[in-house]
Coordinates of C-alpha atoms and ligand atoms in Angstrom, one line a residue:
X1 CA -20.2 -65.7 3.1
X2 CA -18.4 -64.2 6.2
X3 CA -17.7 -60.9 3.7
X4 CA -20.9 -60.3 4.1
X5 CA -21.0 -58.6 7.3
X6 CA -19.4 -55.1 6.9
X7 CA -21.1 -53.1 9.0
X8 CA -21.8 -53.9 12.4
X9 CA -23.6 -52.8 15.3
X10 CA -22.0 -52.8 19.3
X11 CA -24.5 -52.1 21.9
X12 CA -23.0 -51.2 25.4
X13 CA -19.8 -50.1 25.5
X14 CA -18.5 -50.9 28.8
X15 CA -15.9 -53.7 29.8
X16 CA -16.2 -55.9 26.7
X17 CA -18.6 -53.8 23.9
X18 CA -15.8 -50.9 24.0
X19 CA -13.1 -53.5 23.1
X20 CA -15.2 -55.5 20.4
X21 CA -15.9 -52.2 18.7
X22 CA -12.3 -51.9 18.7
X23 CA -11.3 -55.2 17.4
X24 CA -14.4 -54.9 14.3
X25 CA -12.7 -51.6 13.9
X26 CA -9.4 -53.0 13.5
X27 CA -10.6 -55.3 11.5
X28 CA -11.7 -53.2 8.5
X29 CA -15.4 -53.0 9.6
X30 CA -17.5 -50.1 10.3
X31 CA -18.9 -49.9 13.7
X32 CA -21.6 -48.2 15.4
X33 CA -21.1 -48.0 18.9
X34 CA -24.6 -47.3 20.7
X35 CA -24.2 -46.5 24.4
X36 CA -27.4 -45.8 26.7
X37 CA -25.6 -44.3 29.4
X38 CA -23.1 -40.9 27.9
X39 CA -21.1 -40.7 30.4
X40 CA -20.1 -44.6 29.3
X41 CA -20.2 -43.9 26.1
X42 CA -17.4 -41.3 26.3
X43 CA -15.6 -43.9 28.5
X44 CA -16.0 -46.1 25.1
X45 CA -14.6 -43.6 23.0
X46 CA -11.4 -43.0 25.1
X47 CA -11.0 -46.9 25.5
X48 CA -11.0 -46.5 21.6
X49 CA -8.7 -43.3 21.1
X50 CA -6.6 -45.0 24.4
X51 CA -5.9 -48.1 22.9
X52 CA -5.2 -47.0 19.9
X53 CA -2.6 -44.7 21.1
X54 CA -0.4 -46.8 22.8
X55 CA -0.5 -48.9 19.7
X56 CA 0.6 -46.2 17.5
X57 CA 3.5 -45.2 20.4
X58 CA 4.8 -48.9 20.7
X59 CA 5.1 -48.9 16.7
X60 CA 2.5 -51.3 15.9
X61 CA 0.0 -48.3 13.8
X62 CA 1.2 -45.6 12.4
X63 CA -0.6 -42.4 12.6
X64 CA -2.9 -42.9 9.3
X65 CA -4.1 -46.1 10.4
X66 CA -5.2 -44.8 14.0
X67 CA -6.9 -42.5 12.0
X68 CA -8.8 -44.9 9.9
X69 CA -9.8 -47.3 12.5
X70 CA -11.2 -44.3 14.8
X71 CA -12.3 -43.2 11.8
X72 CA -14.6 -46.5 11.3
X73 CA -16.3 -46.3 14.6
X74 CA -19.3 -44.0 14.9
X75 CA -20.8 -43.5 18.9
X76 CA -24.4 -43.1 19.6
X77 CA -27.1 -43.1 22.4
X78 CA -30.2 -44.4 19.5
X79 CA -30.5 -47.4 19.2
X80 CA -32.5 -46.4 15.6
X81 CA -28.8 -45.3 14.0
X82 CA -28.3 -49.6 13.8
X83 CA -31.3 -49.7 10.9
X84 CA -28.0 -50.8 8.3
X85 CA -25.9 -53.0 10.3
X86 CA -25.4 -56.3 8.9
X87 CA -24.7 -57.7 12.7
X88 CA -25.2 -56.3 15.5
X89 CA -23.4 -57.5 19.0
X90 CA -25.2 -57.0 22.2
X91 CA -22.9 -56.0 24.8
X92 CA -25.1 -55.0 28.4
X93 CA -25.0 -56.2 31.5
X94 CA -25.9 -60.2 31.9
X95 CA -29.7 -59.8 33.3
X96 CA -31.9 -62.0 31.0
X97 CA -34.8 -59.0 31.4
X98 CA -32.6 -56.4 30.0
X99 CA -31.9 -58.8 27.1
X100 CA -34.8 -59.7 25.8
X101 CA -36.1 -56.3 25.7
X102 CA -33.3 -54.9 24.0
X103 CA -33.3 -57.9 21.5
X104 CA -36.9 -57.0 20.4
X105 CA -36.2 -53.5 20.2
X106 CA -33.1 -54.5 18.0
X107 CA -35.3 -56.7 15.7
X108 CA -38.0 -53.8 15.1
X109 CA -35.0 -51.1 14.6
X110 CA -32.9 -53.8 12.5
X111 CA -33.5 -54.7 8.9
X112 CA -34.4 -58.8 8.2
X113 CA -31.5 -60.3 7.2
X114 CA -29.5 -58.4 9.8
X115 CA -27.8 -60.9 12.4
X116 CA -28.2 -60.4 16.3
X117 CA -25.6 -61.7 18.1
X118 CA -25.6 -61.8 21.8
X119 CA -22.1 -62.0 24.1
X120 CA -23.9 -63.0 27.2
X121 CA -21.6 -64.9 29.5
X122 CA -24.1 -67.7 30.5
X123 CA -27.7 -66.4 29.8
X124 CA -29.7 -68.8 27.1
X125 CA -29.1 -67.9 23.5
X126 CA -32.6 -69.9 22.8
X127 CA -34.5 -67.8 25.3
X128 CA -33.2 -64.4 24.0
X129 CA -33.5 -65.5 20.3
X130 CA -37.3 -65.9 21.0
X131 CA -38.0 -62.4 21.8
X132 CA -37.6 -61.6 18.1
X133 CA -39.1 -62.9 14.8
X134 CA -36.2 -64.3 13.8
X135 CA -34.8 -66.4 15.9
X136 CA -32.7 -68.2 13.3
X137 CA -31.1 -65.1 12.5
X138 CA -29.9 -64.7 16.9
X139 CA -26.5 -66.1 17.5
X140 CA -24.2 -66.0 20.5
X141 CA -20.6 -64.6 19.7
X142 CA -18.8 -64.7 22.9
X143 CA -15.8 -62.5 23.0
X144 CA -13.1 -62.8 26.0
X145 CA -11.8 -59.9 28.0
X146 CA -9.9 -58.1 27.0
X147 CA -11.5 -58.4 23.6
X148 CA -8.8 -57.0 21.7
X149 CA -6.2 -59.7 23.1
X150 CA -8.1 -62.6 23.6
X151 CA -8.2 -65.0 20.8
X152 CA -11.0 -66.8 21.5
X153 CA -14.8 -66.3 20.3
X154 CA -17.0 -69.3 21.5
X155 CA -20.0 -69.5 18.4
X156 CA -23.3 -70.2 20.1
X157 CA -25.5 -71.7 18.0
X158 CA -29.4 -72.6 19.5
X159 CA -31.7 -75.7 18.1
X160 CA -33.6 -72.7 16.0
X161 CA -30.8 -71.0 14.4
X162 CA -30.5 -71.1 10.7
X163 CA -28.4 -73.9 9.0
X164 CA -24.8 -72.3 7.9
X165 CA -24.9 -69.1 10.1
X166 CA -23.2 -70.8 12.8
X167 CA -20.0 -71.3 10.1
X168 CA -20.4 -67.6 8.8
X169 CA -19.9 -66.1 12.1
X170 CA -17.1 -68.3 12.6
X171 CA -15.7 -67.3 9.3
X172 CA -16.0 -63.5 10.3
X173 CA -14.3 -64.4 13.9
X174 CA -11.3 -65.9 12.0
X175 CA -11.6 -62.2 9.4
X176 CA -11.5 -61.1 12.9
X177 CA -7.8 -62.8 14.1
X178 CA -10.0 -64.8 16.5
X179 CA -10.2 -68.8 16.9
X180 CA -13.8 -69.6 17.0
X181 CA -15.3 -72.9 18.9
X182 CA -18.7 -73.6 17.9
X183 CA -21.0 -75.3 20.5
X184 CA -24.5 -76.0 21.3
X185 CA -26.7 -73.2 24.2
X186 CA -25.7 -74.3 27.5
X187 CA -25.1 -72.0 30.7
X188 CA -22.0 -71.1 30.8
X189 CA -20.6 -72.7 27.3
X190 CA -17.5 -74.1 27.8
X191 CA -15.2 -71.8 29.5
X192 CA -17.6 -70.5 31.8
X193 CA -19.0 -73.6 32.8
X194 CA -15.4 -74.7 33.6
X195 CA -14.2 -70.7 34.9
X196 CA -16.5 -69.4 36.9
X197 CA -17.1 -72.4 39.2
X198 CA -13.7 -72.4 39.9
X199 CA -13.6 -68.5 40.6
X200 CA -16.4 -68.9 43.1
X201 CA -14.9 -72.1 44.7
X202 CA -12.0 -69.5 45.5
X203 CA -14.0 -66.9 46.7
X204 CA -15.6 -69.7 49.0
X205 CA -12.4 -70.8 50.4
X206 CA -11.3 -67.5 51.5
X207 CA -14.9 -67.1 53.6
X208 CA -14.4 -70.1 55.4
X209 CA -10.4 -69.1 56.1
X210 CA -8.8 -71.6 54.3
X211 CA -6.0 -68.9 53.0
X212 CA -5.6 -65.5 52.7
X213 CA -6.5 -63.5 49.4
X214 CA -3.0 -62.7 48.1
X215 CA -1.7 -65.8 49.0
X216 CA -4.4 -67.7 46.9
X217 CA -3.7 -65.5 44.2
X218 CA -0.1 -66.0 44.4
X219 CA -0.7 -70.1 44.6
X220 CA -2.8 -70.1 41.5
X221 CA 0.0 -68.1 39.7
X222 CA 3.1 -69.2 40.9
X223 CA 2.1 -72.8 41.5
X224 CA -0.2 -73.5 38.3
X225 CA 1.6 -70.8 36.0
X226 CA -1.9 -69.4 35.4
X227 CA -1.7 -65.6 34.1
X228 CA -3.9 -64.2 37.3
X229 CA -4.9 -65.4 40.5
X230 CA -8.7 -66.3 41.1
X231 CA -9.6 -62.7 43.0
X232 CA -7.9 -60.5 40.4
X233 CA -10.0 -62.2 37.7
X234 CA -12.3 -61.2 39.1
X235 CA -12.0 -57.8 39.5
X236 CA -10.8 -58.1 36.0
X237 CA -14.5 -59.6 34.9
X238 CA -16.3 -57.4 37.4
X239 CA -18.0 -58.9 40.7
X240 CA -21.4 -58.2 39.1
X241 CA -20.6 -59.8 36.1
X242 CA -19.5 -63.2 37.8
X243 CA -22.1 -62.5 40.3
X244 CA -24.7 -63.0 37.4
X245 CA -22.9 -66.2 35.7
X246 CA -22.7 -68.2 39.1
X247 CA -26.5 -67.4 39.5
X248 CA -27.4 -68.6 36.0
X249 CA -25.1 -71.3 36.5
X250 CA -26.7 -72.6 39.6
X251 CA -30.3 -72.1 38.1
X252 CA -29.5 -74.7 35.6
X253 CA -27.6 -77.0 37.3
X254 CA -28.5 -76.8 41.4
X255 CA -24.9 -77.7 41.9
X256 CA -24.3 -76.0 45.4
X257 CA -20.9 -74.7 44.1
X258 CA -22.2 -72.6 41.3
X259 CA -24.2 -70.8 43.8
X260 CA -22.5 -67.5 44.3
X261 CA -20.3 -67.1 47.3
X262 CA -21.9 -64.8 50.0
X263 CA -18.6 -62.7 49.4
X264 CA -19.5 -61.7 46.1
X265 CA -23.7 -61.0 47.1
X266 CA -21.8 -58.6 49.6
X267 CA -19.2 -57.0 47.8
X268 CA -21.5 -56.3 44.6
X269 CA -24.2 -54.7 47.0
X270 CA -21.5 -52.5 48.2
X271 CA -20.8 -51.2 44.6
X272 CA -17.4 -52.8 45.2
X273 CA -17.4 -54.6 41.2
X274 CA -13.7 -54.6 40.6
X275 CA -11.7 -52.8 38.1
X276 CA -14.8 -50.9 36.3
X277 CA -15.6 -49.5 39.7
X278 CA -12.2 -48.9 41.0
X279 CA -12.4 -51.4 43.6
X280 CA -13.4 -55.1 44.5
X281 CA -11.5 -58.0 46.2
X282 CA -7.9 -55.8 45.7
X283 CA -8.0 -51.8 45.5
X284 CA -5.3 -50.5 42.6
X285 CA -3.6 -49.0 45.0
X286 CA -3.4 -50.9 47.7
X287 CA 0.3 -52.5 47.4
X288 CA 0.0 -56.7 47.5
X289 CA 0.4 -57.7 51.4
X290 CA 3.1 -60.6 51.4
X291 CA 3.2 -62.0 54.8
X292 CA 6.3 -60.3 56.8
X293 CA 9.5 -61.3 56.0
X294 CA 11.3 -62.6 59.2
X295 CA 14.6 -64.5 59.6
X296 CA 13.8 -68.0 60.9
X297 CA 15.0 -68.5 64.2
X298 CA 14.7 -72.3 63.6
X299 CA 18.1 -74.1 63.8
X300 CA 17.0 -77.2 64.0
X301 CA 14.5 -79.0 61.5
X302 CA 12.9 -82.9 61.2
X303 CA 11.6 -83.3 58.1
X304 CA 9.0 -86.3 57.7
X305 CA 7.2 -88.2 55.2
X306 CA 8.9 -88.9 51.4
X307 CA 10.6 -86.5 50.3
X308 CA 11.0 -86.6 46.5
X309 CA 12.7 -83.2 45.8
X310 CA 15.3 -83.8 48.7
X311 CA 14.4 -81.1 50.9
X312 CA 15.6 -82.2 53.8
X313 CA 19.7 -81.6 51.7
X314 CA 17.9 -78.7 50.7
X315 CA 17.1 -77.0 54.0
X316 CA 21.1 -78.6 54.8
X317 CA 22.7 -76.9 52.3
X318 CA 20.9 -73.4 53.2
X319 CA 22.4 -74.1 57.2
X320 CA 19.9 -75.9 59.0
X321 CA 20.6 -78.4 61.1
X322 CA 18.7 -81.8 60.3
X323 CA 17.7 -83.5 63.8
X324 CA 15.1 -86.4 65.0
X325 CA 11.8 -85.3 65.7
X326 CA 12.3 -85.1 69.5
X327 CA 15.4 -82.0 69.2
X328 CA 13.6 -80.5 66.3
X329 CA 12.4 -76.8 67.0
X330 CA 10.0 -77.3 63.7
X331 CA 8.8 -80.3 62.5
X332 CA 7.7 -80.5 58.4
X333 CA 5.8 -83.2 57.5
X334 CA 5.9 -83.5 53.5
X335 CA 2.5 -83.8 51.3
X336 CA 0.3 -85.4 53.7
X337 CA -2.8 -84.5 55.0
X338 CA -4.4 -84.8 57.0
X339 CA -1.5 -83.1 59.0
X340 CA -3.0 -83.2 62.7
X341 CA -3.1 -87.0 62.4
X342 CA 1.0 -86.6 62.7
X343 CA 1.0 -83.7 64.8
X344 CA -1.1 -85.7 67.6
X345 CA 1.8 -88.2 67.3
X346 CA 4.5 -85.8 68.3
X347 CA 6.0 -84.4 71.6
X348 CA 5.4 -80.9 70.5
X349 CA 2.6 -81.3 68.1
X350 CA 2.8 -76.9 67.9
X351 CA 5.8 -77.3 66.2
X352 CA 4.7 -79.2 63.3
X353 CA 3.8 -77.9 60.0
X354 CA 2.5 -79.5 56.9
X355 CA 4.8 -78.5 53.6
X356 CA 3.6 -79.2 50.2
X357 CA 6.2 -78.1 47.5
X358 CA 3.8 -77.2 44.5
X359 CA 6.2 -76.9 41.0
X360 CA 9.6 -74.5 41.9
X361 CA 8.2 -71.4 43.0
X362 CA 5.7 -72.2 45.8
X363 CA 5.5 -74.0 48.7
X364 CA 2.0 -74.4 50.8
X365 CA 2.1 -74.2 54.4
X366 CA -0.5 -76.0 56.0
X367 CA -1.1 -75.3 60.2
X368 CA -2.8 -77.5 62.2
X369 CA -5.4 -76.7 65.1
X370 CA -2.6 -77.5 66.9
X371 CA 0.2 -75.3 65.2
X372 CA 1.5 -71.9 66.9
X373 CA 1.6 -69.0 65.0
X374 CA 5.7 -68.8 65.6
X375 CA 5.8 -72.3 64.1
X376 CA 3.9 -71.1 61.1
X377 CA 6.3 -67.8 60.6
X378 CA 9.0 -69.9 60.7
X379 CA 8.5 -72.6 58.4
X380 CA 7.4 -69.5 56.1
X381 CA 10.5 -67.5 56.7
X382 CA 12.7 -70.9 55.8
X383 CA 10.8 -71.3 52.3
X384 CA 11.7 -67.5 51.8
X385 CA 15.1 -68.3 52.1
X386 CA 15.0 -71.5 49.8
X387 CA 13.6 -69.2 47.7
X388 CA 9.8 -70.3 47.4
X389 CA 7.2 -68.1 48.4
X390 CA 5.0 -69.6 51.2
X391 CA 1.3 -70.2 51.3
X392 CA 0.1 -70.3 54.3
X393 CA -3.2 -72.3 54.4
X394 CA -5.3 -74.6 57.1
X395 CA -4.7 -78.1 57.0
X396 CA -7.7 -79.6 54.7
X397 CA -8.0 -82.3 51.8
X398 CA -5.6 -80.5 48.9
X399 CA -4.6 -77.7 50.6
X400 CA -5.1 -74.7 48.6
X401 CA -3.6 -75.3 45.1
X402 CA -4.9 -78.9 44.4
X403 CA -8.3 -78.3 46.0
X404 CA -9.2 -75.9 43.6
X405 CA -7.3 -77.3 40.1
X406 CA -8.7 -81.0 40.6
X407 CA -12.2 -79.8 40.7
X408 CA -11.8 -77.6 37.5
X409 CA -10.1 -80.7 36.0
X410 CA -13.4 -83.1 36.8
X411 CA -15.7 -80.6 35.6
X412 CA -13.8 -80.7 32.0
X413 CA -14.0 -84.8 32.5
X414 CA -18.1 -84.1 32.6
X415 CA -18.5 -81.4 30.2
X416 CA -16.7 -83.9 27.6
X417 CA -18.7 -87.0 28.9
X418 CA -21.7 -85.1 28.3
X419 CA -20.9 -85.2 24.5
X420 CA -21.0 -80.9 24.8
X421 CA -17.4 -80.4 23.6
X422 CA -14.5 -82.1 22.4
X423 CA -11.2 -82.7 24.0
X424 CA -9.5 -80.6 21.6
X425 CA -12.1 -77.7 21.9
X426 CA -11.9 -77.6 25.7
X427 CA -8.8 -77.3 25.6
X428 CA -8.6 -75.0 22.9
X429 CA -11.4 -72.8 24.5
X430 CA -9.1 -72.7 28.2
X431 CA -5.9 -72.0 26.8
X432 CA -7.3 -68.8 24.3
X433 CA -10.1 -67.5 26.1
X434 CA -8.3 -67.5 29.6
X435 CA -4.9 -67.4 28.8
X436 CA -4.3 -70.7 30.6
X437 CA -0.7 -72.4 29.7
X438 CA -2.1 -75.5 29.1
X439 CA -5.8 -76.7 28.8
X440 CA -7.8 -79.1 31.6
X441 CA -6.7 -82.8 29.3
X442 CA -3.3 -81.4 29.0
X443 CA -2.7 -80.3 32.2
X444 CA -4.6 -84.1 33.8
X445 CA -2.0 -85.8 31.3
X446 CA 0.8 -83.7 33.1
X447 CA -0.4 -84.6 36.5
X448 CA -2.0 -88.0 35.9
X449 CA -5.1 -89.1 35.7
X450 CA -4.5 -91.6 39.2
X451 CA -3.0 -88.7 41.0
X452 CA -6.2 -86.6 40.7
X453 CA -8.6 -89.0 40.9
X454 CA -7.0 -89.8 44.1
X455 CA -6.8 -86.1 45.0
X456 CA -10.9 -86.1 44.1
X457 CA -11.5 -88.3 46.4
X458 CA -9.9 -87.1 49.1
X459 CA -11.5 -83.9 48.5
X460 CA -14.9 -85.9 48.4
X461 CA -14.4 -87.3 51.5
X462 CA -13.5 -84.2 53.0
X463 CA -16.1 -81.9 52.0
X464 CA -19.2 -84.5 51.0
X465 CA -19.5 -82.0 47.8
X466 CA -21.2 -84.4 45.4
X467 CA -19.3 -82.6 42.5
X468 CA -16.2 -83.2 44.2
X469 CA -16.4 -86.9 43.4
X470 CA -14.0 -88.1 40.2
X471 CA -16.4 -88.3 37.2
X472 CA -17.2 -91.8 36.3
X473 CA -15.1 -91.9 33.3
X474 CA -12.2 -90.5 34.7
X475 CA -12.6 -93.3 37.6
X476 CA -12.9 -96.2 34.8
X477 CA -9.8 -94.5 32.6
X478 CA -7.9 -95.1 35.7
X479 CA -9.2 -98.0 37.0
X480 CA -8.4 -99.6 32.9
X481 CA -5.1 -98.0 33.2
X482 CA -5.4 -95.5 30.0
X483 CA -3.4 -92.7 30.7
X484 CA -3.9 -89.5 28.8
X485 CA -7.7 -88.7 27.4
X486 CA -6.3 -87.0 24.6
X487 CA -5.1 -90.3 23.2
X488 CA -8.4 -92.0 23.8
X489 CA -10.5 -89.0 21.8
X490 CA -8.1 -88.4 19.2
Ligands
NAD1 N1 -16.7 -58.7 31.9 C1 -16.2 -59.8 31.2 O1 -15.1 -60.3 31.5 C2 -17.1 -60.4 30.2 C3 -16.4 -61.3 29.3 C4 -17.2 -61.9 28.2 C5 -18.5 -61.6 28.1 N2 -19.1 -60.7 29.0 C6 -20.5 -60.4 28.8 O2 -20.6 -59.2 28.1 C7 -21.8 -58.5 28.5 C8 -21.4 -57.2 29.0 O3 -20.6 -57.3 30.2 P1 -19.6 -56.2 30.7 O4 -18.8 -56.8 31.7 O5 -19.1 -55.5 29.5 O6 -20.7 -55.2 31.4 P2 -20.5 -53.7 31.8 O7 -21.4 -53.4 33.0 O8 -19.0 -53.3 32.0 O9 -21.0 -52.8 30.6 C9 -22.4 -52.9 30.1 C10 -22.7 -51.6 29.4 O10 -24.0 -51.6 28.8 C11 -24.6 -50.4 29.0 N3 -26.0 -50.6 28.8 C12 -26.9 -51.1 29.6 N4 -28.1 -51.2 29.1 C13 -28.0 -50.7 27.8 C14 -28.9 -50.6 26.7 N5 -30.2 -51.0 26.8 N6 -28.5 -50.1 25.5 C15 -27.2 -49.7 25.4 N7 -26.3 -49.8 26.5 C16 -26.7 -50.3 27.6 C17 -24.2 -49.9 30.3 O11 -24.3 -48.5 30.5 C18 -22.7 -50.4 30.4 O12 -21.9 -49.3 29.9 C19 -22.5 -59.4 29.6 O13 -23.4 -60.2 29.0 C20 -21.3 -60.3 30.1 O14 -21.7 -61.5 30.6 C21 -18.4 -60.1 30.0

């Protein structure tokens, strides 16, 4: 059934309809490109000749088959030249008004057995499906970005969508090299439901001065093995883009955290999107601003708390002097917060910091009301020199790295108590449509399901955010001492 579709339709042709004409292209399909702004539509075209190019000079196309797959792809502004496709794939911008009138324009212009598939991010398949008179012909077919690269295509299929279609569009994302996950129309699906309120969280941690931009980045990255920190994603998505999801997001669910982060409001009012504009949370060439790199002056160091990697022979081995607390120039108190509760305890509570080693390559540094900022540079210059890069952050519930992975990892808890999506989908969807090492049950088995419950409810009782507190089932797993919920779905 899926080799029925061989000519398909791409309207809008910016970040992600310029790479799905591509990968249709690629494919073996032909492809009309339709474009309602030109100067974006030659932008498509050189994403098409661009691509292909440095695929023919890395060796993987020869010179014939650039031609034929720019050969496949025709690029229009009328929307009329789509009368043949059998499927067409709406790629604008996520605003349910611009939708709906393009998707009745596309079912006057488009013959009836003609497919519309939509790649909205978050925006209800139903609602756009019942524009048209066929709404059991409307479909979502969610691409990931960078299309070409990404192997994932989440299937949307609505309560009115005809019986079967749901498995031939799946059948043409696997023609495609893609990994399709079919599941029912809710905001966000599954990896934006899960994404996005994670992106936002980040954006909302850097308002209220938790850390610094690069350095969440480079926790998220370093720490979690992630492919890209939370702000370059976003550039990478587009400001307006994530803007839009968070809003649709919060419309459905009045959870607090999808609403967007002022940040975002601000920087998308600006014009500031991210990469399509040129500029968003990071400029291309602004060059990544580490903190300095000073020698410590510190000599002498107390180390408190449990200290599971031995960092105290660590810090010995590199030349520091181990004292008591009283002769120490810096204190570091080991993965416990709240820090200021030892601080207040101390002679020289300025000298403390709190130190959270997160996996081998990062080390969060947490400061204290009461912490100077020479105690701070220090403890950051040591972990330079143990070879960790420091993260300086405030001291609240989780720090940095924790305080935005344990969320994430509740919200996949929900989204599979809810019955919306299997274990194995979930984790499917994270690893292939965000590049993620490992998906949100894999990386709780990893961790423990105690460890982050534990971690949840710290962060509940810091912050009061009722989405903050560990989903029921991940509370009883624990609680009837289960220990991975892979084992338990499978
Ligand atoms: N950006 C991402 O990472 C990403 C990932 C997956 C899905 N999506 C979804 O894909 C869709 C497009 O997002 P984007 O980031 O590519 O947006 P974009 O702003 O980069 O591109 C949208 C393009 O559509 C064109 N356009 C607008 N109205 C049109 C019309 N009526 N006819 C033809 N062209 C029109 C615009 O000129 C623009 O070139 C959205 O629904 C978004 O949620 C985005």
């Amino acid at each position: 059934m899926a080799g029925t579709f061989e000519t398909v339709g791409v309207v809008g042709l910016g970040t992600m309809g310029a790479g799905i004409a591509e990968v249709f292209a690629r494919a073996g399909l032909a492809v009309t490109g339709v474009e309602a702004d030109p100067a974006a539509l030659e932008r498509g075209r050189g994403h098409l000749e661009g691509s292909t190019g440095r695929a023919l000079a890395r060796g993987r196309l020869t010179e014939a088959e650039r031609a034929e797959i720019i050969g496949r792809v025709t690029f229009t502004t009328s929307l009329e030249d789509l009368g043949d496709a059998d499927l067409v794939i709406e790629a604008i911008p996520e605003v349910m008004d611009y939708k709906r009138a393009l998707f009745t324009d596309l079912d006057r212009v488009c013959k009836p057995s003609a497919v519309l598939a939509t790649n909205t991010s978050s925006l209800s398949v139903t609602a756009i499906a019942a524009t048209t008179t066929r709404p059991g012909r409307v479909i979502g077919m969610h691409f990931f970005n960078p299309a070409p690269v990404m192997k994932l295509v989440e299937v949307v299929r609505t309560v009115t969508t005809d019986e079967g279609l749901a498995d031939e569009v799946a059948g043409l994302a696997r023609r495609l090299g893609k990994t399709p996950v079919t599941v029912g129309d809710r905001a966000g699906f599954v990896v934006n439901r899960l994404l996005l309120p994670y992106l936002n969280h980040a954006a909302a941690l850097l308002e209220n001065g938790l850390a610094g931009r690069d350095d969440i980045d480079a926790a998220m990255k370093l720490g979690v093995g992630l492919p890209m920190g939370p702000f370059a994603l976003l550039d990478l998505i587009g400001l307006d883009t994530s803007y839009e999801i968070c809003e649709v997001l919060f419309r459905e669910t009045r959870d607090r955290r999808h609403a967007p982060a002022p940040v975002l409001r601000e920087l998308v009012t600006a014009g500031l999107l991210g990469r399509k504009s040129g500029q968003g949370f990071h400029c291309p060439e602004e060059p990544q601003s580490p903190s300095p790199h000073e020698k410590p002056s510190a000599a002498s160091i107390a180390v408190l708390g449990e200290d599971p990697g031995g960092f105290a022979a660590q810090l010995s081995g590199a030349g520091f002097k181990i004292v008591d607390v009283e002769d120490a120039e810096l204190v570091v108190a080991l993965s416990s917060t709240p820090v200021v509760e030892q601080a207040v305890r101390l002679p020289h509570p300025d000298r403390l910091v709190g130190l959270h080693l997160v996996g081998d390559q990062i080390a969060e540094v947490a400061s204290t009301a009461l912490t100077s900022p020479e105690t701070a540079r220090v403890a950051a210059g040591l972990l330079r020199i143990l070879g960790r890069t420091p993260v300086p952050c405030k001291d609240r519930a989780e720090f940095v790295v924790d305080a935005l992975l344990y969320p994430y990892l509740n919200d996949a808890v929900r989204m599979y108590e809810s019955g919306y999506a299997s274990v194995e989908d979930i984790d499917t969807a994270m690893k292939l449509g965000c590049g993620y090492p490992a998906g949100p049950f894999e990386t709780l088995d990893r961790l423990g399901l105690a460890t982050v419950r534990d971690g949840l409810r710290a962060l509940y009782a810091e912050y009061r955010e009722p989405s903050f507190a560990p989903a029921p089932l991940l509370d009883q797993l624990v609680t009837a001492g289960v220990r991975s919920i892979r084992d338990l779905s499978s």
